[in-house]
Amino acid sequence: ASAIYRDVIGLIEDTAKTGFLQKMWRKLGNTTQKFLKGAQDMYIAEDDVWKIFNFFAEDFKINRAYQAALKSGKIKRGDLPNRLEIMKMATKNVREMLPNYAYVSELVQASRRSPMGNFVSWPAEIIRTSNNIMAGAKREIKDPILKRIGWERAVGFALTVGTIGPAA
């Protein structure tokens, strides 16, 4: 489940003690409740689809890099990681480089009860993932097999950071 979803659930649990939400929920009726539940499910599904797409992209790039290294003679077949190892590398990249609110600190999670609300989680995740993207790119650039991926990641990040400010 998405962390924003968990943040919302946390807020609901915090306010449940007053009984206000329960009274409002009963007044909404079944049709509205079903619509809201569907919207919630769609939001969670969209977040999951994006992570799955990124996993397949990372897996493809890493596998392509190792196959190219094998073909060019940089590595021997015995040095080639198996599919599970490549998938683990892809999973690690997605976990570290895509926002995932399960990884925000307890301080940030507690701040959702403050006047800032959930607005603290997003910047905290952007900082975490930005650091991880650049650290990952730096690590990949040093690896002769993953060098292309590292440069693509570094240039893509630099272009994103360089254009978001002026575009906004």
PDB file of N, CA, C and O in Angstrom, residues 59-91:
ATOM      1  N   ASP A  59      15.624  -3.690 -14.650  1.00  0.00           N
ATOM      2  CA  ASP A  59      16.021  -5.058 -14.957  1.00  0.00           C
ATOM      3  C   ASP A  59      16.543  -5.149 -16.391  1.00  0.00           C
ATOM      4  O   ASP A  59      17.586  -5.759 -16.645  1.00  0.00           O
ATOM      5  N   PHE A  60      15.842  -4.528 -17.329  1.00  0.00           N
ATOM      6  CA  PHE A  60      16.255  -4.547 -18.736  1.00  0.00           C
ATOM      7  C   PHE A  60      17.621  -3.893 -18.912  1.00  0.00           C
ATOM      8  O   PHE A  60      18.499  -4.439 -19.579  1.00  0.00           O
ATOM      9  N   LYS A  61      17.815  -2.714 -18.309  1.00  0.00           N
ATOM     10  CA  LYS A  61      19.083  -1.996 -18.472  1.00  0.00           C
ATOM     11  C   LYS A  61      20.261  -2.775 -17.885  1.00  0.00           C
ATOM     12  O   LYS A  61      21.323  -2.856 -18.510  1.00  0.00           O
ATOM     13  N   ILE A  62      20.068  -3.340 -16.703  1.00  0.00           N
ATOM     14  CA  ILE A  62      21.156  -4.088 -16.069  1.00  0.00           C
ATOM     15  C   ILE A  62      21.475  -5.344 -16.874  1.00  0.00           C
ATOM     16  O   ILE A  62      22.640  -5.657 -17.134  1.00  0.00           O
ATOM     17  N   ASN A  63      20.451  -6.061 -17.283  1.00  0.00           N
ATOM     18  CA  ASN A  63      20.656  -7.264 -18.091  1.00  0.00           C
ATOM     19  C   ASN A  63      21.347  -6.917 -19.407  1.00  0.00           C
ATOM     20  O   ASN A  63      22.278  -7.605 -19.826  1.00  0.00           O
ATOM     21  N   ARG A  64      20.917  -5.840 -20.051  1.00  0.00           N
ATOM     22  CA  ARG A  64      21.532  -5.390 -21.308  1.00  0.00           C
ATOM     23  C   ARG A  64      23.016  -5.086 -21.098  1.00  0.00           C
ATOM     24  O   ARG A  64      23.856  -5.459 -21.925  1.00  0.00           O
ATOM     25  N   ALA A  65      23.346  -4.427 -20.002  1.00  0.00           N
ATOM     26  CA  ALA A  65      24.742  -4.071 -19.723  1.00  0.00           C
ATOM     27  C   ALA A  65      25.598  -5.327 -19.560  1.00  0.00           C
ATOM     28  O   ALA A  65      26.719  -5.398 -20.102  1.00  0.00           O
ATOM     29  N   TYR A  66      25.092  -6.305 -18.827  1.00  0.00           N
ATOM     30  CA  TYR A  66      25.877  -7.530 -18.631  1.00  0.00           C
ATOM     31  C   TYR A  66      25.979  -8.351 -19.913  1.00  0.00           C
ATOM     32  O   TYR A  66      27.029  -8.942 -20.195  1.00  0.00           O
ATOM     33  N   GLN A  67      24.927  -8.385 -20.709  1.00  0.00           N
ATOM     34  CA  GLN A  67      24.987  -9.108 -21.983  1.00  0.00           C
ATOM     35  C   GLN A  67      25.981  -8.442 -22.932  1.00  0.00           C
ATOM     36  O   GLN A  67      26.736  -9.121 -23.639  1.00  0.00           O
ATOM     37  N   ALA A  68      26.011  -7.110 -22.948  1.00  0.00           N
ATOM     38  CA  ALA A  68      26.965  -6.381 -23.785  1.00  0.00           C
ATOM     39  C   ALA A  68      28.397  -6.634 -23.309  1.00  0.00           C
ATOM     40  O   ALA A  68      29.316  -6.783 -24.128  1.00  0.00           O
ATOM     41  N   ALA A  69      28.597  -6.678 -21.993  1.00  0.00           N
ATOM     42  CA  ALA A  69      29.932  -6.954 -21.441  1.00  0.00           C
ATOM     43  C   ALA A  69      30.384  -8.364 -21.804  1.00  0.00           C
ATOM     44  O   ALA A  69      31.556  -8.588 -22.116  1.00  0.00           O
ATOM     45  N   LEU A  70      29.460  -9.296 -21.782  1.00  0.00           N
ATOM     46  CA  LEU A  70      29.771 -10.678 -22.171  1.00  0.00           C
ATOM     47  C   LEU A  70      30.140 -10.742 -23.643  1.00  0.00           C
ATOM     48  O   LEU A  70      31.141 -11.349 -24.024  1.00  0.00           O
ATOM     49  N   LYS A  71      29.342 -10.082 -24.471  1.00  0.00           N
ATOM     50  CA  LYS A  71      29.562 -10.087 -25.923  1.00  0.00           C
ATOM     51  C   LYS A  71      30.889  -9.428 -26.295  1.00  0.00           C
ATOM     52  O   LYS A  71      31.586  -9.888 -27.193  1.00  0.00           O
ATOM     53  N   SER A  72      31.247  -8.340 -25.590  1.00  0.00           N
ATOM     54  CA  SER A  72      32.487  -7.618 -25.910  1.00  0.00           C
ATOM     55  C   SER A  72      33.714  -8.256 -25.280  1.00  0.00           C
ATOM     56  O   SER A  72      34.837  -7.822 -25.535  1.00  0.00           O
ATOM     57  N   GLY A  73      33.530  -9.261 -24.424  1.00  0.00           N
ATOM     58  CA  GLY A  73      34.658  -9.943 -23.805  1.00  0.00           C
ATOM     59  C   GLY A  73      35.126  -9.322 -22.501  1.00  0.00           C
ATOM     60  O   GLY A  73      36.152  -9.733 -21.956  1.00  0.00           O
ATOM     61  N   LYS A  74      34.397  -8.337 -21.976  1.00  0.00           N
ATOM     62  CA  LYS A  74      34.780  -7.728 -20.685  1.00  0.00           C
ATOM     63  C   LYS A  74      34.638  -8.719 -19.542  1.00  0.00           C
ATOM     64  O   LYS A  74      35.369  -8.655 -18.565  1.00  0.00           O
ATOM     65  N   ILE A  75      33.664  -9.618 -19.677  1.00  0.00           N
ATOM     66  CA  ILE A  75      33.461 -10.657 -18.663  1.00  0.00           C
ATOM     67  C   ILE A  75      33.278 -11.998 -19.355  1.00  0.00           C
ATOM     68  O   ILE A  75      32.967 -12.057 -20.552  1.00  0.00           O
ATOM     69  N   LYS A  76      33.469 -13.066 -18.594  1.00  0.00           N
ATOM     70  CA  LYS A  76      33.247 -14.420 -19.093  1.00  0.00           C
ATOM     71  C   LYS A  76      31.878 -14.892 -18.627  1.00  0.00           C
ATOM     72  O   LYS A  76      31.310 -14.343 -17.683  1.00  0.00           O
ATOM     73  N   ARG A  77      31.364 -15.895 -19.269  1.00  0.00           N
ATOM     74  CA  ARG A  77      30.037 -16.414 -18.939  1.00  0.00           C
ATOM     75  C   ARG A  77      29.929 -16.761 -17.451  1.00  0.00           C
ATOM     76  O   ARG A  77      28.894 -16.525 -16.822  1.00  0.00           O
ATOM     77  N   GLY A  78      30.980 -17.265 -16.852  1.00  0.00           N
ATOM     78  CA  GLY A  78      30.968 -17.625 -15.440  1.00  0.00           C
ATOM     79  C   GLY A  78      30.839 -16.413 -14.517  1.00  0.00           C
ATOM     80  O   GLY A  78      30.419 -16.542 -13.374  1.00  0.00           O
ATOM     81  N   ASP A  79      31.219 -15.231 -15.010  1.00  0.00           N
ATOM     82  CA  ASP A  79      31.127 -14.006 -14.219  1.00  0.00           C
ATOM     83  C   ASP A  79      29.771 -13.312 -14.366  1.00  0.00           C
ATOM     84  O   ASP A  79      29.501 -12.340 -13.665  1.00  0.00           O
ATOM     85  N   LEU A  80      28.963 -13.823 -15.271  1.00  0.00           N
ATOM     86  CA  LEU A  80      27.655 -13.219 -15.539  1.00  0.00           C
ATOM     87  C   LEU A  80      26.709 -13.520 -14.376  1.00  0.00           C
ATOM     88  O   LEU A  80      26.519 -14.676 -14.006  1.00  0.00           O
ATOM     89  N   PRO A  81      26.116 -12.469 -13.767  1.00  0.00           N
ATOM     90  CA  PRO A  81      25.153 -12.745 -12.685  1.00  0.00           C
ATOM     91  C   PRO A  81      23.937 -13.481 -13.239  1.00  0.00           C
ATOM     92  O   PRO A  81      23.548 -13.274 -14.391  1.00  0.00           O
ATOM     93  N   ASN A  82      23.332 -14.331 -12.407  1.00  0.00           N
ATOM     94  CA  ASN A  82      22.134 -15.020 -12.883  1.00  0.00           C
ATOM     95  C   ASN A  82      20.948 -14.052 -12.862  1.00  0.00           C
ATOM     96  O   ASN A  82      21.041 -12.944 -12.341  1.00  0.00           O
ATOM     97  N   ARG A  83      19.840 -14.488 -13.424  1.00  0.00           N
ATOM     98  CA  ARG A  83      18.659 -13.611 -13.548  1.00  0.00           C
ATOM     99  C   ARG A  83      18.174 -13.126 -12.183  1.00  0.00           C
ATOM    100  O   ARG A  83      17.767 -11.978 -12.051  1.00  0.00           O
ATOM    101  N   LEU A  84      18.207 -13.976 -11.178  1.00  0.00           N
ATOM    102  CA  LEU A  84      17.743 -13.569  -9.850  1.00  0.00           C
ATOM    103  C   LEU A  84      18.621 -12.451  -9.287  1.00  0.00           C
ATOM    104  O   LEU A  84      18.101 -11.495  -8.709  1.00  0.00           O
ATOM    105  N   GLU A  85      19.934 -12.549  -9.468  1.00  0.00           N
ATOM    106  CA  GLU A  85      20.833 -11.498  -8.986  1.00  0.00           C
ATOM    107  C   GLU A  85      20.560 -10.174  -9.693  1.00  0.00           C
ATOM    108  O   GLU A  85      20.564  -9.112  -9.065  1.00  0.00           O
ATOM    109  N   ILE A  86      20.316 -10.229 -10.987  1.00  0.00           N
ATOM    110  CA  ILE A  86      20.007  -9.015 -11.746  1.00  0.00           C
ATOM    111  C   ILE A  86      18.675  -8.426 -11.275  1.00  0.00           C
ATOM    112  O   ILE A  86      18.549  -7.212 -11.091  1.00  0.00           O
ATOM    113  N   MET A  87      17.703  -9.284 -11.040  1.00  0.00           N
ATOM    114  CA  MET A  87      16.404  -8.803 -10.540  1.00  0.00           C
ATOM    115  C   MET A  87      16.547  -8.169  -9.159  1.00  0.00           C
ATOM    116  O   MET A  87      15.892  -7.173  -8.861  1.00  0.00           O
ATOM    117  N   LYS A  88      17.414  -8.725  -8.306  1.00  0.00           N
ATOM    118  CA  LYS A  88      17.659  -8.131  -6.996  1.00  0.00           C
ATOM    119  C   LYS A  88      18.297  -6.753  -7.132  1.00  0.00           C
ATOM    120  O   LYS A  88      17.961  -5.829  -6.379  1.00  0.00           O
ATOM    121  N   MET A  89      19.211  -6.609  -8.090  1.00  0.00           N
ATOM    122  CA  MET A  89      19.831  -5.302  -8.332  1.00  0.00           C
ATOM    123  C   MET A  89      18.774  -4.294  -8.775  1.00  0.00           C
ATOM    124  O   MET A  89      18.757  -3.145  -8.311  1.00  0.00           O
ATOM    125  N   ALA A  90      17.888  -4.715  -9.663  1.00  0.00           N
ATOM    126  CA  ALA A  90      16.820  -3.842 -10.148  1.00  0.00           C
ATOM    127  C   ALA A  90      15.874  -3.458  -9.013  1.00  0.00           C
ATOM    128  O   ALA A  90      15.480  -2.296  -8.883  1.00  0.00           O
ATOM    129  N   THR A  91      15.537  -4.425  -8.178  1.00  0.00           N
ATOM    130  CA  THR A  91      14.650  -4.166  -7.042  1.00  0.00           C
ATOM    131  C   THR A  91      15.274  -3.159  -6.092  1.00  0.00           C
ATOM    132  O   THR A  91      14.606  -2.234  -5.623  1.00  0.00           O
TER     133      THR A  91
END
